[in-house]
Short mmCIF file of C-alpha atoms in Angstrom, two decimals:
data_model
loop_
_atom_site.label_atom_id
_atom_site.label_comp_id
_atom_site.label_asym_id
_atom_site.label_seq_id
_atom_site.Cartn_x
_atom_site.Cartn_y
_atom_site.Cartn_z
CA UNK U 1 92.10 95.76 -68.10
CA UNK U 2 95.10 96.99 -67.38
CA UNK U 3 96.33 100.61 -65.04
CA UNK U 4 99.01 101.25 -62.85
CA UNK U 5 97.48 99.61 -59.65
CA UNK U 6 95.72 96.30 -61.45
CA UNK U 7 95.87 94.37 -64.39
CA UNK U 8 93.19 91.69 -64.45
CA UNK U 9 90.89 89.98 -66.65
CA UNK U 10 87.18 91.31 -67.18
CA UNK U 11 84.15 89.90 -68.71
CA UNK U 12 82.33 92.71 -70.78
CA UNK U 13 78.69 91.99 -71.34
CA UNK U 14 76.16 94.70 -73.79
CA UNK U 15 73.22 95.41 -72.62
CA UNK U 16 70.41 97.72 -73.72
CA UNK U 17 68.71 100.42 -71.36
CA UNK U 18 66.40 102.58 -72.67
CA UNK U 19 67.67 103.95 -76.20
CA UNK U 20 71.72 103.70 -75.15
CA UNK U 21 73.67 100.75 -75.28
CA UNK U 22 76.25 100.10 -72.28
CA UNK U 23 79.19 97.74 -71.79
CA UNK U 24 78.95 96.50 -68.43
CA UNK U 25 82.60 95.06 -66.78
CA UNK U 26 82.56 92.51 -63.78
CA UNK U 27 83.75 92.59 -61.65
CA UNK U 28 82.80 96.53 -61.20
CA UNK U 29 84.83 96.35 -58.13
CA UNK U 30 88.51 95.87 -59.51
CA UNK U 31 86.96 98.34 -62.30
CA UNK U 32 86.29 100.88 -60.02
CA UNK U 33 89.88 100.46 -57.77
CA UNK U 34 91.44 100.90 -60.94
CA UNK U 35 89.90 104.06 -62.26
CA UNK U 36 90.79 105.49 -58.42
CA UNK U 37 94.50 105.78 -58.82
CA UNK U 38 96.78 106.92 -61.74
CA UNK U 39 96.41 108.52 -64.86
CA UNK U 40 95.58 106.15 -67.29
CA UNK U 41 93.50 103.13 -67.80
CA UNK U 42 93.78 100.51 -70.79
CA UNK U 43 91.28 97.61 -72.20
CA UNK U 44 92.14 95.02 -74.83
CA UNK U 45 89.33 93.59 -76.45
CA UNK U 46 89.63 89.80 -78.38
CA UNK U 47 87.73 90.60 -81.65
CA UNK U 48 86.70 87.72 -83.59
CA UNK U 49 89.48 87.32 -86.24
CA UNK U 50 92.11 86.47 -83.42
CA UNK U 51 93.48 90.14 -83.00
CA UNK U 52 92.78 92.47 -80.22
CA UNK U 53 91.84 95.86 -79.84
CA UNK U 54 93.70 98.04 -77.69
CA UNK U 55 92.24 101.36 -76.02
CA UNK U 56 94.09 103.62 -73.58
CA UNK U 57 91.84 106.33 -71.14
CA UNK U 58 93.20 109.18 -69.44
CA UNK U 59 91.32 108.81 -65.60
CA UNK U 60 92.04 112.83 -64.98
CA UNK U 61 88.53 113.82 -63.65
CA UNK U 62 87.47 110.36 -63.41
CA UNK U 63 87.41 109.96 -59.34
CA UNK U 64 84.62 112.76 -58.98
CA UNK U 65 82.51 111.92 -62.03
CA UNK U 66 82.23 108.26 -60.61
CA UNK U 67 81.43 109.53 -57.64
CA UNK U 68 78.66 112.01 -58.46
CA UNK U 69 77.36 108.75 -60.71
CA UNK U 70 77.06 106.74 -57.77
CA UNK U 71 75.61 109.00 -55.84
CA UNK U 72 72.83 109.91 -58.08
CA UNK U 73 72.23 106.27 -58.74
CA UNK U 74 71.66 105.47 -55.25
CA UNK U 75 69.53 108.21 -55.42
CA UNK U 76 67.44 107.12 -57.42
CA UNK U 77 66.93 104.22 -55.97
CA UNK U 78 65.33 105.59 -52.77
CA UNK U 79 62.04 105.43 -52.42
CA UNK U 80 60.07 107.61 -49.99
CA UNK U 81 59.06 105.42 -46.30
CA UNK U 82 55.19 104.18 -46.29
CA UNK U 83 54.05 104.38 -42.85
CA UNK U 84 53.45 101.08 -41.19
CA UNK U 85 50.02 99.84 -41.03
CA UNK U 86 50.28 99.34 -37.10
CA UNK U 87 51.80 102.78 -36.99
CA UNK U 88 48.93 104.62 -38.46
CA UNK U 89 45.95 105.41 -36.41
CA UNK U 90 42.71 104.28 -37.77
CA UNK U 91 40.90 107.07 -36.88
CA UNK U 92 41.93 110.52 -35.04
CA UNK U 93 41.12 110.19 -31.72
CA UNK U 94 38.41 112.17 -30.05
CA UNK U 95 38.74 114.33 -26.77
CA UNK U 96 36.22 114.79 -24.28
CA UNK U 97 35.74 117.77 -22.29
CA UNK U 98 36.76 117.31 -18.64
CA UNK U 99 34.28 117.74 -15.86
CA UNK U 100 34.63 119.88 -13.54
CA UNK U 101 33.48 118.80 -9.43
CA UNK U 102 30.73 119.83 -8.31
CA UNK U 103 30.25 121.41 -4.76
CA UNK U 104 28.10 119.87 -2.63
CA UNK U 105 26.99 120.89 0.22
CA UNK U 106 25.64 118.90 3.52
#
């Protein structure tokens, strides 16, 4: 991978989820520095025969679409609190009416 802030080497794994097929780069981190500044971004891929293959990205617009990605995928990854089992009552508790003194006389 190579931009105008980094140039490092990635591994690039495929992986299936759901029907789409994804190319997943580690470490995401220098990925993700790298698609922060500049314009452009660049990955050579080894292909089998010895050669490489060479593809250049423009990154304008690329900032807030990784960001709104992000966000919704932490997003979806929150699940709703369960109340604590010590937390809950076990049963709603009753009132009783309060008495009122009586006047007595001597």
């Amino acid at each position: 991978m190579n931009s105008q802030t980094i140039s490092t080497a990635l591994s690039m794994e495929c992986t299936q989820i759901g029907a789409n097929l994804f190319q997943i780069l580690d470490p995401f981190e220098a990925v993700l520095r790298a698609t922060q500044v500049g314009e452009t971004i660049g990955f050579a891929v080894a292909l089998q025969s010895g050669a490489f293959a060479v593809t250049r990205f423009s990154l304008i617009g690329a900032k807030p679409a990784i960001e709104r990605t992000l966000l919704e995928a932490a997003k979806s990854k929150l699940i709703p609190p369960k109340a604590s089992p010590e937390n809950t009552p076990k049963s709603t508790p009753k009132t009783t009416p309060k008495s009122t003194p009586k006047d007595i006389s001597i």
